[in-house]
PDB file of C-alpha atoms in Angstrom:
ATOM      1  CA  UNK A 132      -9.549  18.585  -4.300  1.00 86.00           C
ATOM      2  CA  UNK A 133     -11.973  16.524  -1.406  1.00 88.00           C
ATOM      3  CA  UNK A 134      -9.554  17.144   1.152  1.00 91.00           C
ATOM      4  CA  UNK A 135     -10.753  21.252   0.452  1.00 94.00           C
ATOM      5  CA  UNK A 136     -14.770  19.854   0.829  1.00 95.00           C
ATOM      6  CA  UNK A 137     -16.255  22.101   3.956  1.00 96.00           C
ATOM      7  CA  UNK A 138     -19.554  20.619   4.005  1.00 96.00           C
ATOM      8  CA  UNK A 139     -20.922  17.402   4.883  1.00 96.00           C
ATOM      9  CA  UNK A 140     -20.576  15.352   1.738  1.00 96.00           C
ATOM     10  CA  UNK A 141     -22.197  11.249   1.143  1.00 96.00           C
ATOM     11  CA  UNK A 142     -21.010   9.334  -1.812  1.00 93.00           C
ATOM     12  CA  UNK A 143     -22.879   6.439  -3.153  1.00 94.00           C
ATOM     13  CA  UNK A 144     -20.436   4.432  -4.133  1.00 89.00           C
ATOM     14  CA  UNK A 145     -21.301   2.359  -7.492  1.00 86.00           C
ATOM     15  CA  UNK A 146     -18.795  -1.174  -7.255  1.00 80.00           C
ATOM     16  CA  UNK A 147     -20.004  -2.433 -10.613  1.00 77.00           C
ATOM     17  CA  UNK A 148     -17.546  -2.427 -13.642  1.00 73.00           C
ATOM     18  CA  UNK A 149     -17.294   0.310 -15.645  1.00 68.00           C
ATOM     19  CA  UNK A 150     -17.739   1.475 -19.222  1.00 67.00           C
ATOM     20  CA  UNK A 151     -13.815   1.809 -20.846  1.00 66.00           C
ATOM     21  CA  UNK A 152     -12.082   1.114 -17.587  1.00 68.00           C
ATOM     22  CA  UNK A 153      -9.428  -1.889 -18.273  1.00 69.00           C
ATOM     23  CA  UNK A 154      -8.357  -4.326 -14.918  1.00 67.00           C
ATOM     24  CA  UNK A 155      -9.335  -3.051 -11.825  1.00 72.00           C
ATOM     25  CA  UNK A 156      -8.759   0.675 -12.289  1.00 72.00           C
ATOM     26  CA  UNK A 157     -12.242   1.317 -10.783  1.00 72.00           C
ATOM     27  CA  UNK A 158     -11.522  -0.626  -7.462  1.00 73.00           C
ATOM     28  CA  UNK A 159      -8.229   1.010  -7.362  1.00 76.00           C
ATOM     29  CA  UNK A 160      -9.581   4.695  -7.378  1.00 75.00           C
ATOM     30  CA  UNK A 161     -12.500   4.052  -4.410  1.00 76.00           C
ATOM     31  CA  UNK A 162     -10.047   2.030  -2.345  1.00 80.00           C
ATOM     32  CA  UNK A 163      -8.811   5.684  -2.356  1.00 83.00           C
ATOM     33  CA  UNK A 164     -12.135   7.367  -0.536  1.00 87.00           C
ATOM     34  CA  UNK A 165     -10.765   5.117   2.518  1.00 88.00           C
ATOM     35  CA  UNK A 166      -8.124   7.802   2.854  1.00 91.00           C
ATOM     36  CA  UNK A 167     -10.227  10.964   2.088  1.00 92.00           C
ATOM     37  CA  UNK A 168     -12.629   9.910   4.463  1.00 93.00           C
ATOM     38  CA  UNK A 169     -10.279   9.462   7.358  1.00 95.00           C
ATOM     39  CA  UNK A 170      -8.642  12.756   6.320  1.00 95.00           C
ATOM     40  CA  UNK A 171     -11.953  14.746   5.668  1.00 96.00           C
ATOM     41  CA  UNK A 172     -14.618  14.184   8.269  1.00 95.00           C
ATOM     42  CA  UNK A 173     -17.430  16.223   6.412  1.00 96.00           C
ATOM     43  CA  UNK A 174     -16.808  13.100   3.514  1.00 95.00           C
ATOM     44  CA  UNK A 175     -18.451   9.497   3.912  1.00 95.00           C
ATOM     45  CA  UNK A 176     -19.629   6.871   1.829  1.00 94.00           C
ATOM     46  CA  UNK A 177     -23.315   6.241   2.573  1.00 94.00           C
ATOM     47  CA  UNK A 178     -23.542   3.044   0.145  1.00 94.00           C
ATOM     48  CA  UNK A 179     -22.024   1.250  -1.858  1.00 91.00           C
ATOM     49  CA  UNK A 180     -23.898  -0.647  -4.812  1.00 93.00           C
ATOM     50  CA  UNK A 181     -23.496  -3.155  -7.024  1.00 89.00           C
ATOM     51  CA  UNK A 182     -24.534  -0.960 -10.130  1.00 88.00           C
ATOM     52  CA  UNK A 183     -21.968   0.573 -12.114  1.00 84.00           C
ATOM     53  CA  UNK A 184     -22.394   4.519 -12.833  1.00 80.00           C
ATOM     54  CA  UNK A 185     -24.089   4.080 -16.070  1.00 83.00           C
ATOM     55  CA  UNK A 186     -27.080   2.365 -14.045  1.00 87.00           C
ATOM     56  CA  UNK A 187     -26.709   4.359 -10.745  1.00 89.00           C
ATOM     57  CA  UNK A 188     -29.330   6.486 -10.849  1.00 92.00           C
ATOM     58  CA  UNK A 189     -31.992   4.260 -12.480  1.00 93.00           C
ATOM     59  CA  UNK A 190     -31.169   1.318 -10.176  1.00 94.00           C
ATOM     60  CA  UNK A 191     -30.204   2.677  -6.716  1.00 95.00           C
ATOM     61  CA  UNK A 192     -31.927   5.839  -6.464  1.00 96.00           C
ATOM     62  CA  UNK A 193     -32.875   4.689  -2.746  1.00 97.00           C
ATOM     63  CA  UNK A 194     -29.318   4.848  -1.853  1.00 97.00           C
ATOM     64  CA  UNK A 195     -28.735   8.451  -3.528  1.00 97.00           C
ATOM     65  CA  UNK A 196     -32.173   9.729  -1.953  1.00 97.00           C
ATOM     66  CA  UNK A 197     -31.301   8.254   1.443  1.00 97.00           C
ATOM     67  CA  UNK A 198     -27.574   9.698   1.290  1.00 97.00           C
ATOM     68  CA  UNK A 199     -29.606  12.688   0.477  1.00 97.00           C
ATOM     69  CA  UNK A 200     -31.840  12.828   3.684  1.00 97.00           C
ATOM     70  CA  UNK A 201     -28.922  11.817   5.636  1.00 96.00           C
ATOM     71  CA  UNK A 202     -27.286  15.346   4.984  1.00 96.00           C
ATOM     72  CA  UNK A 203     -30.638  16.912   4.965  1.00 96.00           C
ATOM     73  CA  UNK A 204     -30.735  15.676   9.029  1.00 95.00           C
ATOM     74  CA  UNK A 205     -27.441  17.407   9.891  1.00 92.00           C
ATOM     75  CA  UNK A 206     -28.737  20.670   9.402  1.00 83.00           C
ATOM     76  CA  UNK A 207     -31.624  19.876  12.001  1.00 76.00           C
TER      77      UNK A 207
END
């Protein structure tokens, strides 16, 4: 499904552990963005935090508003 994305795309990755997931099933699915990212060029990862996506928005919203303006300043 990302490898269809056509338009620029940023990800703020959250690296904290999250709610239900057992071992390192988080890590394991964003070590896969590495190869969307190299496969997609309108994808990147514009952070990554150390909250976990319960806390994303209320702790990071920099990240997600500065992901936001760096898409905004493509379409300059």
């Amino acid at each position: 499904m990302l490898d269809e994305i056509k338009v620029p795309t940023r990800y703020v990755v959250a690296s904290g552990t999250s709610f239900g997931s057992k071992g390192d099933e988080q890590e394991q699915i964003r070590a896969g963005l590495d190869a969307v990212t190299a496969r997609n060029l309108n994808i990147k990862v514009s952070a990554k935090v150390e909250s976990n996506h319960g806390a994303l928005l209320k702790k990071d919203f920099t990240a997600i508003s500065g992901a936001v303006r760096e898409v905004a300043r493509l379409g300059e």
